[in-house]
PDB file of C-alpha atoms and ligand atoms in Angstrom:
ATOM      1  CA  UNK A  17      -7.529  13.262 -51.192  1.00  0.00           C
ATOM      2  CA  UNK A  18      -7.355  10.702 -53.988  1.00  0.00           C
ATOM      3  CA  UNK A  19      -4.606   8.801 -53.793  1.00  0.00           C
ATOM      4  CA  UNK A  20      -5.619   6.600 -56.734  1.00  0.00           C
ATOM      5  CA  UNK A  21      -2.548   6.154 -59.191  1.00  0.00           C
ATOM      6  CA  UNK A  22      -3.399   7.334 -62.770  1.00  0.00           C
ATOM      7  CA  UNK A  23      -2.025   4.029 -63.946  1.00  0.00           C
ATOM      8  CA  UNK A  24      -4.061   3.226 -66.774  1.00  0.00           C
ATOM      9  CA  UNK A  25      -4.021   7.196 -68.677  1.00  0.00           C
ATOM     10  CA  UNK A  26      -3.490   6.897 -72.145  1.00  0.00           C
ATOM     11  CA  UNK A  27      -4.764   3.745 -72.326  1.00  0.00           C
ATOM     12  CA  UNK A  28      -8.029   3.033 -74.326  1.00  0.00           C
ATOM     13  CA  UNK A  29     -10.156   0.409 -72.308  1.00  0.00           C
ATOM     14  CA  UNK A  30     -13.364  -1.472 -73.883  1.00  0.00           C
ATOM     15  CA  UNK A  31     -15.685  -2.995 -71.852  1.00  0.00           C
ATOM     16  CA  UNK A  32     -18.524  -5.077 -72.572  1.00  0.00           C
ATOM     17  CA  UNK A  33     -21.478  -5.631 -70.484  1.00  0.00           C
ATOM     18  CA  UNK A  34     -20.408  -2.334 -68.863  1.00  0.00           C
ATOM     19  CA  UNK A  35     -23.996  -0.845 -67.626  1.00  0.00           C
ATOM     20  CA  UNK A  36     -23.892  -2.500 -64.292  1.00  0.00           C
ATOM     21  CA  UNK A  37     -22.407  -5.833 -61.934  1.00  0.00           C
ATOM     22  CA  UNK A  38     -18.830  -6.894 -62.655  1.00  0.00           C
ATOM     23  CA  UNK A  39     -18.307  -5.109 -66.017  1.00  0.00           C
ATOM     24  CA  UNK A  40     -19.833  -2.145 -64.653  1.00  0.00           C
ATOM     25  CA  UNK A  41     -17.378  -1.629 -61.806  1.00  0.00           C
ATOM     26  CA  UNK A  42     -14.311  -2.555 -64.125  1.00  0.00           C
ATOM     27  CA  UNK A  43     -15.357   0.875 -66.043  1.00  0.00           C
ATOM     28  CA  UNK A  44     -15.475   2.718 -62.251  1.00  0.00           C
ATOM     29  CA  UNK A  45     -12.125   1.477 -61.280  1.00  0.00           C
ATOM     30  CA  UNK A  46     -10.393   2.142 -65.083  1.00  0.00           C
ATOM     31  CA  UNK A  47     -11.870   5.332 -65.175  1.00  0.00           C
ATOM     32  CA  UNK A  48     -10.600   5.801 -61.556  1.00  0.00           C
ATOM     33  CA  UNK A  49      -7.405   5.353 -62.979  1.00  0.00           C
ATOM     34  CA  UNK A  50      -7.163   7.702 -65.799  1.00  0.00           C
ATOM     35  CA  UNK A  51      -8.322   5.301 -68.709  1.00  0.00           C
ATOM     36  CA  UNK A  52     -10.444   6.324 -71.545  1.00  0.00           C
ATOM     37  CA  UNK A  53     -13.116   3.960 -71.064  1.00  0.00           C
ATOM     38  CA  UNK A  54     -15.739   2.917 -73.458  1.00  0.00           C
ATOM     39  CA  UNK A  55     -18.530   1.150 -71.887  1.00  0.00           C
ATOM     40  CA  UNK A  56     -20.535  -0.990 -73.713  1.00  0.00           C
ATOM     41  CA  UNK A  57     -24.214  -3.296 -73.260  1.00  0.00           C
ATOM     42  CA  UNK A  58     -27.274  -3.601 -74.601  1.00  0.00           C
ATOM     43  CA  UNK A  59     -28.821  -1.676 -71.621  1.00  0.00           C
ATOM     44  CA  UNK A  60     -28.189   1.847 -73.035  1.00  0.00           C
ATOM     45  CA  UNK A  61     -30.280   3.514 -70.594  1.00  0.00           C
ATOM     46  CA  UNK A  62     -28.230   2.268 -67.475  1.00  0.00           C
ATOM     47  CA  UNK A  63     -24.909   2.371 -69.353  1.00  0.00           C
ATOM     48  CA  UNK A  64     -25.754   6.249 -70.519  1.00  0.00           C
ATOM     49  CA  UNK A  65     -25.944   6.701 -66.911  1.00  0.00           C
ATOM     50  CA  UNK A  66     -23.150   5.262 -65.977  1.00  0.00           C
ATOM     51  CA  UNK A  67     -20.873   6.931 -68.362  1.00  0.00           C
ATOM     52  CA  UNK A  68     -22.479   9.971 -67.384  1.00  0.00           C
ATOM     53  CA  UNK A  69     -21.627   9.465 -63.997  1.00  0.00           C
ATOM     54  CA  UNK A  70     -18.032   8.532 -65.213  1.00  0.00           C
ATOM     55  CA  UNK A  71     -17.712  11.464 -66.653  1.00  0.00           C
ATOM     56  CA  UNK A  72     -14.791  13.042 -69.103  1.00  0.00           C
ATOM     57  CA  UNK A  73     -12.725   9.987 -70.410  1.00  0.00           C
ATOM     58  CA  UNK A  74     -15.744   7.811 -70.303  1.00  0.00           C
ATOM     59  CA  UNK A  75     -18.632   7.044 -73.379  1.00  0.00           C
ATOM     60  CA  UNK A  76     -21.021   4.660 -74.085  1.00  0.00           C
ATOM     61  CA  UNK A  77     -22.189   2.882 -77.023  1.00  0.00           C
ATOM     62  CA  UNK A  78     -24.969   0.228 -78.063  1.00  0.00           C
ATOM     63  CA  UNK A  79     -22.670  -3.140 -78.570  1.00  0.00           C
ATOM     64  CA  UNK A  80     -24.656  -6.342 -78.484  1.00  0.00           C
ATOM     65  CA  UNK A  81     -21.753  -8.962 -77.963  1.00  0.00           C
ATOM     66  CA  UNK A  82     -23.985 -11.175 -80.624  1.00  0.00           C
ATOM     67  CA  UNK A  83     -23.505  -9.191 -83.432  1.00  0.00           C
ATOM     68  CA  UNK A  84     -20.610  -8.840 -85.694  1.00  0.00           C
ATOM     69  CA  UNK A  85     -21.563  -5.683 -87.252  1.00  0.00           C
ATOM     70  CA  UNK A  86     -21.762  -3.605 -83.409  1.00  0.00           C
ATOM     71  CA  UNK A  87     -18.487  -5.419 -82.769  1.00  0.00           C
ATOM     72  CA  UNK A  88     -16.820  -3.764 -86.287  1.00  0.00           C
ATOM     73  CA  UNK A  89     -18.939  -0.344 -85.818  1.00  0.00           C
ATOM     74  CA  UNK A  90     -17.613   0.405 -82.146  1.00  0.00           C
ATOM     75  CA  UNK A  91     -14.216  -0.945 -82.722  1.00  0.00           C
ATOM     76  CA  UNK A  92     -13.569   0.787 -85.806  1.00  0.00           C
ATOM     77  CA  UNK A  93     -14.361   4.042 -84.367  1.00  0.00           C
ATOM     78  CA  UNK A  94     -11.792   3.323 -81.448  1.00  0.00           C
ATOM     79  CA  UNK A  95      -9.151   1.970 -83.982  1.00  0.00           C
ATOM     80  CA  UNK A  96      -9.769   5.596 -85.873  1.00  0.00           C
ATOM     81  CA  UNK A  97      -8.356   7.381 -82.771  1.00  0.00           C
ATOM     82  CA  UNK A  98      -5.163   4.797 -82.306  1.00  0.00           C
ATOM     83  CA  UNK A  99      -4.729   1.675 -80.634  1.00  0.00           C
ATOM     84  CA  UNK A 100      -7.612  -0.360 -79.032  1.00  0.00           C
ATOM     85  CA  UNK A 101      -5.325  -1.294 -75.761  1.00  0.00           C
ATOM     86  CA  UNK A 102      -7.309  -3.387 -73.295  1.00  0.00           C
ATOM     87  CA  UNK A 103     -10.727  -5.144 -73.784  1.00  0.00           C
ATOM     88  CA  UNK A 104     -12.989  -6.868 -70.943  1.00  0.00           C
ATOM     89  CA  UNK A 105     -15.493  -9.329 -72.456  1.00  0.00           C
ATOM     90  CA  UNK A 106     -18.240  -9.033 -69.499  1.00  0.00           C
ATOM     91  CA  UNK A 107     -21.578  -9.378 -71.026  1.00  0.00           C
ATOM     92  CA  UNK A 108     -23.070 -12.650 -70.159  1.00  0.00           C
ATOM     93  CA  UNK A 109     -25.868 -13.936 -69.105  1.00  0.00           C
ATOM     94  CA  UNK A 110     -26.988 -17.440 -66.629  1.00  0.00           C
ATOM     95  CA  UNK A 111     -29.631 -20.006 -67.055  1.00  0.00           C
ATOM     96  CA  UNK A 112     -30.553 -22.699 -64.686  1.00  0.00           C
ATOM     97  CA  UNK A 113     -32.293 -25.519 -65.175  1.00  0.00           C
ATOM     98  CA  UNK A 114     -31.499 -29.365 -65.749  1.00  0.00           C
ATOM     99  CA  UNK A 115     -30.053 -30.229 -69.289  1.00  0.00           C
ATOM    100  CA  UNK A 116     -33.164 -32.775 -70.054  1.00  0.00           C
ATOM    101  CA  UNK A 117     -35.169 -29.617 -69.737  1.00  0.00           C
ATOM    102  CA  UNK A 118     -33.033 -26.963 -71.270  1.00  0.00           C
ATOM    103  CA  UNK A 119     -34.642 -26.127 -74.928  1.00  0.00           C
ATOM    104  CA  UNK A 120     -32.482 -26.169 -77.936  1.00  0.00           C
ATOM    105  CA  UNK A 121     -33.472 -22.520 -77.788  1.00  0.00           C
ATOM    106  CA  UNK A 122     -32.438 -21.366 -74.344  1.00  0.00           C
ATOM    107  CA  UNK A 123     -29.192 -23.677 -75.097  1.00  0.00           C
ATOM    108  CA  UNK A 124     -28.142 -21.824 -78.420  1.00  0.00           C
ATOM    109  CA  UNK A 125     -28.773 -18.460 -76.614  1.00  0.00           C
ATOM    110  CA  UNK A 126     -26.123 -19.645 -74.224  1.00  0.00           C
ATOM    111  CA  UNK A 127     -23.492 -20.205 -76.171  1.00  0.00           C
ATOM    112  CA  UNK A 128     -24.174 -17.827 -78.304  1.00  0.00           C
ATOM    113  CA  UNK A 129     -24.104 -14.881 -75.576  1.00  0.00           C
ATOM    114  CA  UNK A 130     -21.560 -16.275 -73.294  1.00  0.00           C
ATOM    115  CA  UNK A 131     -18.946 -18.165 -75.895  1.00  0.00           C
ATOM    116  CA  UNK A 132     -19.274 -16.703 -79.345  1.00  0.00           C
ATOM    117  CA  UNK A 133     -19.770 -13.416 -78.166  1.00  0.00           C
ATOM    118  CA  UNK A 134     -16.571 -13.672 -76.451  1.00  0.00           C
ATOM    119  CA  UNK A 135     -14.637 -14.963 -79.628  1.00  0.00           C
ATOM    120  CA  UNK A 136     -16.501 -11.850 -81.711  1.00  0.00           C
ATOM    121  CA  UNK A 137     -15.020  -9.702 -79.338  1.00  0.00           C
ATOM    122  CA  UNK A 138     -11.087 -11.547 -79.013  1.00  0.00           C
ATOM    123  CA  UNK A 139     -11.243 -11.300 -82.642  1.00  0.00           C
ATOM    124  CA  UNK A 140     -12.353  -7.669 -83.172  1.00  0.00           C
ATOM    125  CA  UNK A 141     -10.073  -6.385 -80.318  1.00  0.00           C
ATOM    126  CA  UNK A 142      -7.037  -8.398 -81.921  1.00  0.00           C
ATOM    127  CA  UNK A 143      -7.178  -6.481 -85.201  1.00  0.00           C
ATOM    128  CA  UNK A 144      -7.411  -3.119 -83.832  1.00  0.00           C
ATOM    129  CA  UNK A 145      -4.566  -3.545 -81.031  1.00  0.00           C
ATOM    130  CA  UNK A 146      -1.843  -2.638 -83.177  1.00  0.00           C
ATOM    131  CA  UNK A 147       0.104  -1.508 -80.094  1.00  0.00           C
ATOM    132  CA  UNK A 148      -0.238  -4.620 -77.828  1.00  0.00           C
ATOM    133  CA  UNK A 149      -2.652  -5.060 -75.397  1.00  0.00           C
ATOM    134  CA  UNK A 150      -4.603  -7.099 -72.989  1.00  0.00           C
ATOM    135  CA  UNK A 151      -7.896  -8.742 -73.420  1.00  0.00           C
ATOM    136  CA  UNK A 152      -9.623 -10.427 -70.062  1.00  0.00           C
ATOM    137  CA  UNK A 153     -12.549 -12.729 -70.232  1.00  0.00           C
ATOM    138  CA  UNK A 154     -15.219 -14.025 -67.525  1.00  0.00           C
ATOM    139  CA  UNK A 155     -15.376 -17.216 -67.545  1.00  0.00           C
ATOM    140  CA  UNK A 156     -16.395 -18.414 -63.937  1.00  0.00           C
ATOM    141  CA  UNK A 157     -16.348 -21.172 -61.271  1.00  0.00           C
ATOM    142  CA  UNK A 158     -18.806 -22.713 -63.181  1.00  0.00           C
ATOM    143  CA  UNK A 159     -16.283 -23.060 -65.964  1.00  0.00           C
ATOM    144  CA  UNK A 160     -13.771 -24.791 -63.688  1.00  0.00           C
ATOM    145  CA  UNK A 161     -16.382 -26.872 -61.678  1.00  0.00           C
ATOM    146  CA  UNK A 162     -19.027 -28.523 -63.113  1.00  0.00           C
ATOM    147  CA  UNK A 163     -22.531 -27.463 -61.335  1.00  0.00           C
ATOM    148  CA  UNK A 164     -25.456 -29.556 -61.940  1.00  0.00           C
ATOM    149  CA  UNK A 165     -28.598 -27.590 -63.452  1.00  0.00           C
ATOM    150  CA  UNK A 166     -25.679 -25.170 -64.911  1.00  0.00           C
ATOM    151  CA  UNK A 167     -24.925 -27.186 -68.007  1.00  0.00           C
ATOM    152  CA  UNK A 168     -25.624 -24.820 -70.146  1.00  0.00           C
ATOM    153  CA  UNK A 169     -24.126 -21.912 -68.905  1.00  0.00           C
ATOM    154  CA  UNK A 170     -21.210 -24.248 -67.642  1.00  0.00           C
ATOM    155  CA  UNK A 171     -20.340 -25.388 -71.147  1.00  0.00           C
ATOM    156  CA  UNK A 172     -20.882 -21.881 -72.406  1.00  0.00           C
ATOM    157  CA  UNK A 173     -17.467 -20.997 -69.258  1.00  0.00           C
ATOM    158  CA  UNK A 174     -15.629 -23.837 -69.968  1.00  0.00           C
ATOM    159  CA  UNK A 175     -15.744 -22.324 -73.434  1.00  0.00           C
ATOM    160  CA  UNK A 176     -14.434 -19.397 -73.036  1.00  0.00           C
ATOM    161  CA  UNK A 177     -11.414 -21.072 -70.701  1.00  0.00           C
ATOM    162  CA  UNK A 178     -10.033 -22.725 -74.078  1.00  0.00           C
ATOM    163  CA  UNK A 179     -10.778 -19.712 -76.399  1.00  0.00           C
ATOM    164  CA  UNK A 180      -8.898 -17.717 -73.561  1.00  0.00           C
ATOM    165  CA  UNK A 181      -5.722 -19.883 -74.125  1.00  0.00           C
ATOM    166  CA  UNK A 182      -5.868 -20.617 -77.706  1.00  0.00           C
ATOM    167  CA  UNK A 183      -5.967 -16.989 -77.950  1.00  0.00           C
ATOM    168  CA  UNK A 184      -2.983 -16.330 -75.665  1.00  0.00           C
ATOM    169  CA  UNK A 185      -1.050 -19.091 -77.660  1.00  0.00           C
ATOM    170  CA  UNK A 186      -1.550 -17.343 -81.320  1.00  0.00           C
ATOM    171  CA  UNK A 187      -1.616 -13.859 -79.861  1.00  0.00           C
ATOM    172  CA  UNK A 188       1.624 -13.922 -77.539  1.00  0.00           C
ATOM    173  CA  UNK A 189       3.958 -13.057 -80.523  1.00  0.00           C
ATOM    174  CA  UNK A 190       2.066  -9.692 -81.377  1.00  0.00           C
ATOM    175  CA  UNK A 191       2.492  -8.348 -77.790  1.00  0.00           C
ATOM    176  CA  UNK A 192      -1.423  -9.440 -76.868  1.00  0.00           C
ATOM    177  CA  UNK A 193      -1.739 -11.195 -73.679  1.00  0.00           C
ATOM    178  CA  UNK A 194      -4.876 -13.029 -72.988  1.00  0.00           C
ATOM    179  CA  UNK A 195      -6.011 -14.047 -69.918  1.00  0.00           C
ATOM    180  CA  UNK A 196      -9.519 -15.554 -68.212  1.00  0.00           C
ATOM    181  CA  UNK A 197     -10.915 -14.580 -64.767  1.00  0.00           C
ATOM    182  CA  UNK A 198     -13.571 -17.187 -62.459  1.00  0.00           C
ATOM    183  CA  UNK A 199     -15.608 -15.349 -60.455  1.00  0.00           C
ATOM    184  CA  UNK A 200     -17.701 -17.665 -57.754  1.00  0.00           C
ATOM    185  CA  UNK A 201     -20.721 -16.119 -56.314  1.00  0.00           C
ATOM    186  CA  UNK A 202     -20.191 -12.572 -57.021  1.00  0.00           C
ATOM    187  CA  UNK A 203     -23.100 -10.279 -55.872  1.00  0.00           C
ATOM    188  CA  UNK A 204     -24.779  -8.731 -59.005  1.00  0.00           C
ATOM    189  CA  UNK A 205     -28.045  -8.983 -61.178  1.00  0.00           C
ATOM    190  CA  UNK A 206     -27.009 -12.380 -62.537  1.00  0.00           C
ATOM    191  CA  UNK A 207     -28.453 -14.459 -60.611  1.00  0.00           C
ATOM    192  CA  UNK A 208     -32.051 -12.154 -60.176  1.00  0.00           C
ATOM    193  CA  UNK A 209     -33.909 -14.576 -62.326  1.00  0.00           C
ATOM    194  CA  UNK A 210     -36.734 -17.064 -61.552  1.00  0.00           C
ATOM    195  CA  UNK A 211     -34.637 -19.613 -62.455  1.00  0.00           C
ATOM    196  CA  UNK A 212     -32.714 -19.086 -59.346  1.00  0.00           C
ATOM    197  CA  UNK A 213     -35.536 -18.148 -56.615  1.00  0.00           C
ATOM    198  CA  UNK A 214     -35.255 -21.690 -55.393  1.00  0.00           C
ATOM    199  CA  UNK A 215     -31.642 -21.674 -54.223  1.00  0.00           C
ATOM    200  CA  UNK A 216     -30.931 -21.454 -50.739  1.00  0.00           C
ATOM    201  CA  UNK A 217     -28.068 -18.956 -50.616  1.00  0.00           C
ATOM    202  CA  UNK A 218     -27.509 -19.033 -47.030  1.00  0.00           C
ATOM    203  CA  UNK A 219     -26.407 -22.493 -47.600  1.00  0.00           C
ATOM    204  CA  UNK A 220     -24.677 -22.053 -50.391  1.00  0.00           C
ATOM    205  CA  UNK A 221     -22.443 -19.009 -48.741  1.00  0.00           C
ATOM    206  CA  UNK A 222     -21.789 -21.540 -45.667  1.00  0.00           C
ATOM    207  CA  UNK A 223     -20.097 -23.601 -48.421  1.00  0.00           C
ATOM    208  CA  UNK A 224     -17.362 -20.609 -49.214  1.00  0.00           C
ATOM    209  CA  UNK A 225     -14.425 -21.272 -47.680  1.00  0.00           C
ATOM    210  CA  UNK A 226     -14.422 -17.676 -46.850  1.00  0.00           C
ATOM    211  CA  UNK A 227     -18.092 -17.413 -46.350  1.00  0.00           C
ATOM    212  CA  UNK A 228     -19.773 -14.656 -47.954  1.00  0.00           C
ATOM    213  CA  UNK A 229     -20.097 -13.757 -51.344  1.00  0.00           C
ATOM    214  CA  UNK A 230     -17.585 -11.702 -53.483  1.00  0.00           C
ATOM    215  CA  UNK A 231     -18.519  -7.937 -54.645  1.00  0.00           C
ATOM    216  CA  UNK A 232     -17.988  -6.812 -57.860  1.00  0.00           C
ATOM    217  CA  UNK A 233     -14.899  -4.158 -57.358  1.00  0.00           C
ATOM    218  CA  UNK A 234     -13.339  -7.634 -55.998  1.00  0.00           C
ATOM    219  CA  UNK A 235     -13.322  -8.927 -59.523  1.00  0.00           C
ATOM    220  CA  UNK A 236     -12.619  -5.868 -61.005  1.00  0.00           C
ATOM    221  CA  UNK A 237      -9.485  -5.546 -59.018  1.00  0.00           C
ATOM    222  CA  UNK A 238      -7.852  -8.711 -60.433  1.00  0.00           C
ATOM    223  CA  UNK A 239      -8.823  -7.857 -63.835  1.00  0.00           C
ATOM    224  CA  UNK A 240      -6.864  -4.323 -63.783  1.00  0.00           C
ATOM    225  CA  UNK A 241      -4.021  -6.844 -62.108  1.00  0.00           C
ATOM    226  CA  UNK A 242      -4.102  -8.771 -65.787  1.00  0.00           C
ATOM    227  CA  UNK A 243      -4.705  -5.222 -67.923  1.00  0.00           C
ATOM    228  CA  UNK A 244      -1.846  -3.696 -66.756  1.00  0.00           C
ATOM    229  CA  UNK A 245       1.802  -3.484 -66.454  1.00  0.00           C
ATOM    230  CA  UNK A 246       2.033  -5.384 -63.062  1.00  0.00           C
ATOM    231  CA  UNK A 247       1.066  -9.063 -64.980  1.00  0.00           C
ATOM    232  CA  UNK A 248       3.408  -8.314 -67.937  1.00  0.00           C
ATOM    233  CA  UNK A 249       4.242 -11.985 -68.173  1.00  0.00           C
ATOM    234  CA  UNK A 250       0.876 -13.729 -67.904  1.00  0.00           C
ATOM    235  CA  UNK A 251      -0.658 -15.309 -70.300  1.00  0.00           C
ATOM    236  CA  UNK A 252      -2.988 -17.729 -70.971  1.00  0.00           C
ATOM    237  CA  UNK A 253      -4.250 -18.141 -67.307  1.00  0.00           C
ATOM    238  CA  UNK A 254      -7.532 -18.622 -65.618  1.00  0.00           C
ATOM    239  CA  UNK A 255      -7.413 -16.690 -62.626  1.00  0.00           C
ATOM    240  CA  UNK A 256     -10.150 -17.803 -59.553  1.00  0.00           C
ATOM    241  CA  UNK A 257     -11.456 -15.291 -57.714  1.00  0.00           C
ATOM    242  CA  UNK A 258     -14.237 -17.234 -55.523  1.00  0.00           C
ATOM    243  CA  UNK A 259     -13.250 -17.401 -51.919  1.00  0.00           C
ATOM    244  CA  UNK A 260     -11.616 -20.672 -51.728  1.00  0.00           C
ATOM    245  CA  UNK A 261     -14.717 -22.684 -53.169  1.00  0.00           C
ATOM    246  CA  UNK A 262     -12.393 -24.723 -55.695  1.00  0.00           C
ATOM    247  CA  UNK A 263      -9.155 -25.142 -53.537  1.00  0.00           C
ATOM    248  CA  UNK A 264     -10.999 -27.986 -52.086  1.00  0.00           C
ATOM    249  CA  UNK A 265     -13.606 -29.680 -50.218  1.00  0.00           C
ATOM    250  CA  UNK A 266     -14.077 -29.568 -46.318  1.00  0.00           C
ATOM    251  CA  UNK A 267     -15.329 -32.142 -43.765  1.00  0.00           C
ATOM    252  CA  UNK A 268     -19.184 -31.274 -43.175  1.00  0.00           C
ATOM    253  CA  UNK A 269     -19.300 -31.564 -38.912  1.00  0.00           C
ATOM    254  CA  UNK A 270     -22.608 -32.850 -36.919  1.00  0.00           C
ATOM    255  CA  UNK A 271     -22.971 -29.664 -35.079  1.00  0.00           C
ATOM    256  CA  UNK A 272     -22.997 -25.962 -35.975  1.00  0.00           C
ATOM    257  CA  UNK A 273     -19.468 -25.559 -35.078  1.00  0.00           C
ATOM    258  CA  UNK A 274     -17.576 -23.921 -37.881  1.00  0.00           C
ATOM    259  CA  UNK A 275     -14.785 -25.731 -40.092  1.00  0.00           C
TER     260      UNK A 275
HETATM  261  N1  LIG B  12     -22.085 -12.564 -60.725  1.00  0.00           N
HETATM  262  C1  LIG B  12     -21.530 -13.761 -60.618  1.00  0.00           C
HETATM  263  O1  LIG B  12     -21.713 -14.471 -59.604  1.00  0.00           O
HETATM  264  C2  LIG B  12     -20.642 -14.286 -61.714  1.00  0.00           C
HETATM  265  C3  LIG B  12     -19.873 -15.418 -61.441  1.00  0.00           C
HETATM  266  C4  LIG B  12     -19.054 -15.928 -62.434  1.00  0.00           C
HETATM  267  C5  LIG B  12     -18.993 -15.320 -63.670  1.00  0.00           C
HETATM  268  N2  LIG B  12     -19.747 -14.230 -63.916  1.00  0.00           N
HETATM  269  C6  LIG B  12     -19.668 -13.638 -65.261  1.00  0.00           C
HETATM  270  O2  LIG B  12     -19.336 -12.284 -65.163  1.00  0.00           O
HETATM  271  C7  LIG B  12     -19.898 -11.577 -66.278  1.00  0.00           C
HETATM  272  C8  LIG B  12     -20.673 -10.383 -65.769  1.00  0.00           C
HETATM  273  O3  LIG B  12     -21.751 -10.847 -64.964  1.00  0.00           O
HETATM  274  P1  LIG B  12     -22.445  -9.917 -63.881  1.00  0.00           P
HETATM  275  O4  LIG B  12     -22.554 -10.701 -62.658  1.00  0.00           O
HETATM  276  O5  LIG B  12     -21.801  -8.583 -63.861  1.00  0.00           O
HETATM  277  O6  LIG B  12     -23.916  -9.824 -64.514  1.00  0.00           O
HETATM  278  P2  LIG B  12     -24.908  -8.587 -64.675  1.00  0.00           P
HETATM  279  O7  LIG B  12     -26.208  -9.185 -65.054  1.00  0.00           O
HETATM  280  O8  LIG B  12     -24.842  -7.689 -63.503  1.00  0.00           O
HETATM  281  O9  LIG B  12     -24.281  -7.805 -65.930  1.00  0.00           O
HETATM  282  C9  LIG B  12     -24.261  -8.387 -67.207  1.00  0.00           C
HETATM  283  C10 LIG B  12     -24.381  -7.275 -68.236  1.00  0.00           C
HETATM  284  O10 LIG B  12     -24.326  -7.873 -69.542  1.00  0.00           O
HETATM  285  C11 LIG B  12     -25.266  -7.185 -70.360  1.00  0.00           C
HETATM  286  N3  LIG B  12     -25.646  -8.001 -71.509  1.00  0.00           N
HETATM  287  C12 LIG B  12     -26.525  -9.052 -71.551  1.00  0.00           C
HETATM  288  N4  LIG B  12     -26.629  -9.507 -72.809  1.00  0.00           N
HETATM  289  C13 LIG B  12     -25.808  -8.740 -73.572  1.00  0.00           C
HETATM  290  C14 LIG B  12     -25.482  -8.724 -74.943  1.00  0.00           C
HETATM  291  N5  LIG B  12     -26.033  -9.581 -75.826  1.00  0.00           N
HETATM  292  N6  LIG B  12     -24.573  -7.819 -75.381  1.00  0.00           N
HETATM  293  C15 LIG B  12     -24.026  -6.936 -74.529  1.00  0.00           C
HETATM  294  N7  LIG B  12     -24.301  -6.888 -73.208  1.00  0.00           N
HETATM  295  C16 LIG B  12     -25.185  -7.792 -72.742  1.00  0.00           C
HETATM  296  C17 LIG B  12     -26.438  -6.896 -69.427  1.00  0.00           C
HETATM  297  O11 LIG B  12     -27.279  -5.878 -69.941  1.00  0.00           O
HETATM  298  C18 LIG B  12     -25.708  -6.504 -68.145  1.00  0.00           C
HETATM  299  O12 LIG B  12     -25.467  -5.115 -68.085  1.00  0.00           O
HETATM  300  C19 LIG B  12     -20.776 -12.597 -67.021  1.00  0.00           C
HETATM  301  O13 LIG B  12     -20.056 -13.077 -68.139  1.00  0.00           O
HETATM  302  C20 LIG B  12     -20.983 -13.682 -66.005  1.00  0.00           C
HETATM  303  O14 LIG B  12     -21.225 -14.936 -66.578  1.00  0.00           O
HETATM  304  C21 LIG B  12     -20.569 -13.688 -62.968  1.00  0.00           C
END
């Protein structure tokens, strides 16, 4: 039987980055809950699929966060049907590599996936929720601790931290709330790239307090949390959801034994 409240029906939900990892399950759980969901990427094939899979209630369209004519095409044709009433900015993308050899190129393309693309979106989404409504960004750890050989990406999630509470501040009195979630080491594509085949993860996972890596619907969860009714008074927040990693550091012992 599912037991799965229909908490979100009637509610129009846009998600972008929505073919697969975090923003992927966000349009699983929402649709789960009796949302229309409109899933959104650059990766049509996977988010046809997915949307597919979704079935009635869910669609996808083409949105590259980087443009401000996708942004106006797919919210336009949401704002035609009513009020636009939640929006998760999850496109993003990671580089690593040290600052001194991060090109002006690969820098831009950070900020300009990760940051702007975010702002595009708080700005579209603000004119067509006319209702109220909730929009939830990733940031990430990354935003909240500074990681060497993540500058980029890091400066990129600090970013989107401020725009989330400037936003919340000049949205607040037209019944918007906006809020930012930090994800630490969340199990998804993200991290596939070369750029990352030297890390030792083991290592890094014996460094979560909780020690082992987050999943997706784990992220997705808190993010419904600051959609719906349940966080009707926050605002402006950045929410961590990484296992204890910034609560604090721990004593490193000689031997094997565990903290
Ligand atoms: N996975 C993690 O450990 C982690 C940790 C902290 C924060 N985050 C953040 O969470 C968000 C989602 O990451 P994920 O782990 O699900 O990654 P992912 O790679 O699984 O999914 C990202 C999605 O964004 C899409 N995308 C890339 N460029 C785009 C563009 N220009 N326009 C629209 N869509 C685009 C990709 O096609 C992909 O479907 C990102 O903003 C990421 O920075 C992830």
């Amino acid at each position: 039987m599912n037991t799965t409240s229909p908490q979100f029906s009637g509610t129009d939900v846009l998600i972008t980055g929505a073919s697969k990892g975090i923003g992927g399950a966000c349009a699983r759980e929402f649709s789960r809950r009796g949302a229309t969901v409109w899933l959104t990427d650059v990766d049509d094939v996977a988010g046809c699929a997915l949307a597919d899979e979704l079935g009635q209630g869910a669609r996808y369209r083409h949105l590259d966060v980087t443009s401000e004519s996708d942004w106006i095409t797919v919210v336009s044709e949401i704002a035609q049907r009513g009020s636009l009433n939640v929006l998760v900015n999850s496109a993003g993308a990671a580089i690593k590599a040290p600052l001194v050899q991060t090109s002006l190129d690969q820098f831009r393309a950070m900020i300009d996936l990760n940051l702007t693309g975010t702002f595009l979106g708080i700005r579209a989404a603000a004119g067509a929720m006319s209702a109220g409504g909730s929009i939830i960004n990733l940031a990430s750890l990354r935003g909240v601790l500074a990681t060497a050989e993540l500058g980029a990406y890091g400066a990129s999630k600090f970013g989107v931290r401020a725009l989330t509470k400037v936003a919340a501040l000049e949205l607040a009195d037209r019944g918007i709330r906006v809020n930012a979630v930090c994800p630490g080491s969340i199990d998804t594509a993200i991290t596939a790239s070369a750029d990352f085949a030297a890390d030792d993860v083991e290592a890094y996972v014996r460094s979560i307090p909780m020690q082992r890596r987050g999943t997706p619907a784990e992220v997705a969860k808190v993010i419904l949390f600051l959609a719906g009714d349940d966080s009707s008074y926050v605002t402006g927040t950045d929410m961590l959801v990484d296992g204890g990693t910034a609560a604090g550091v721990r004593t490193p012992k000689k031997s094997t034994q565990k903290v």
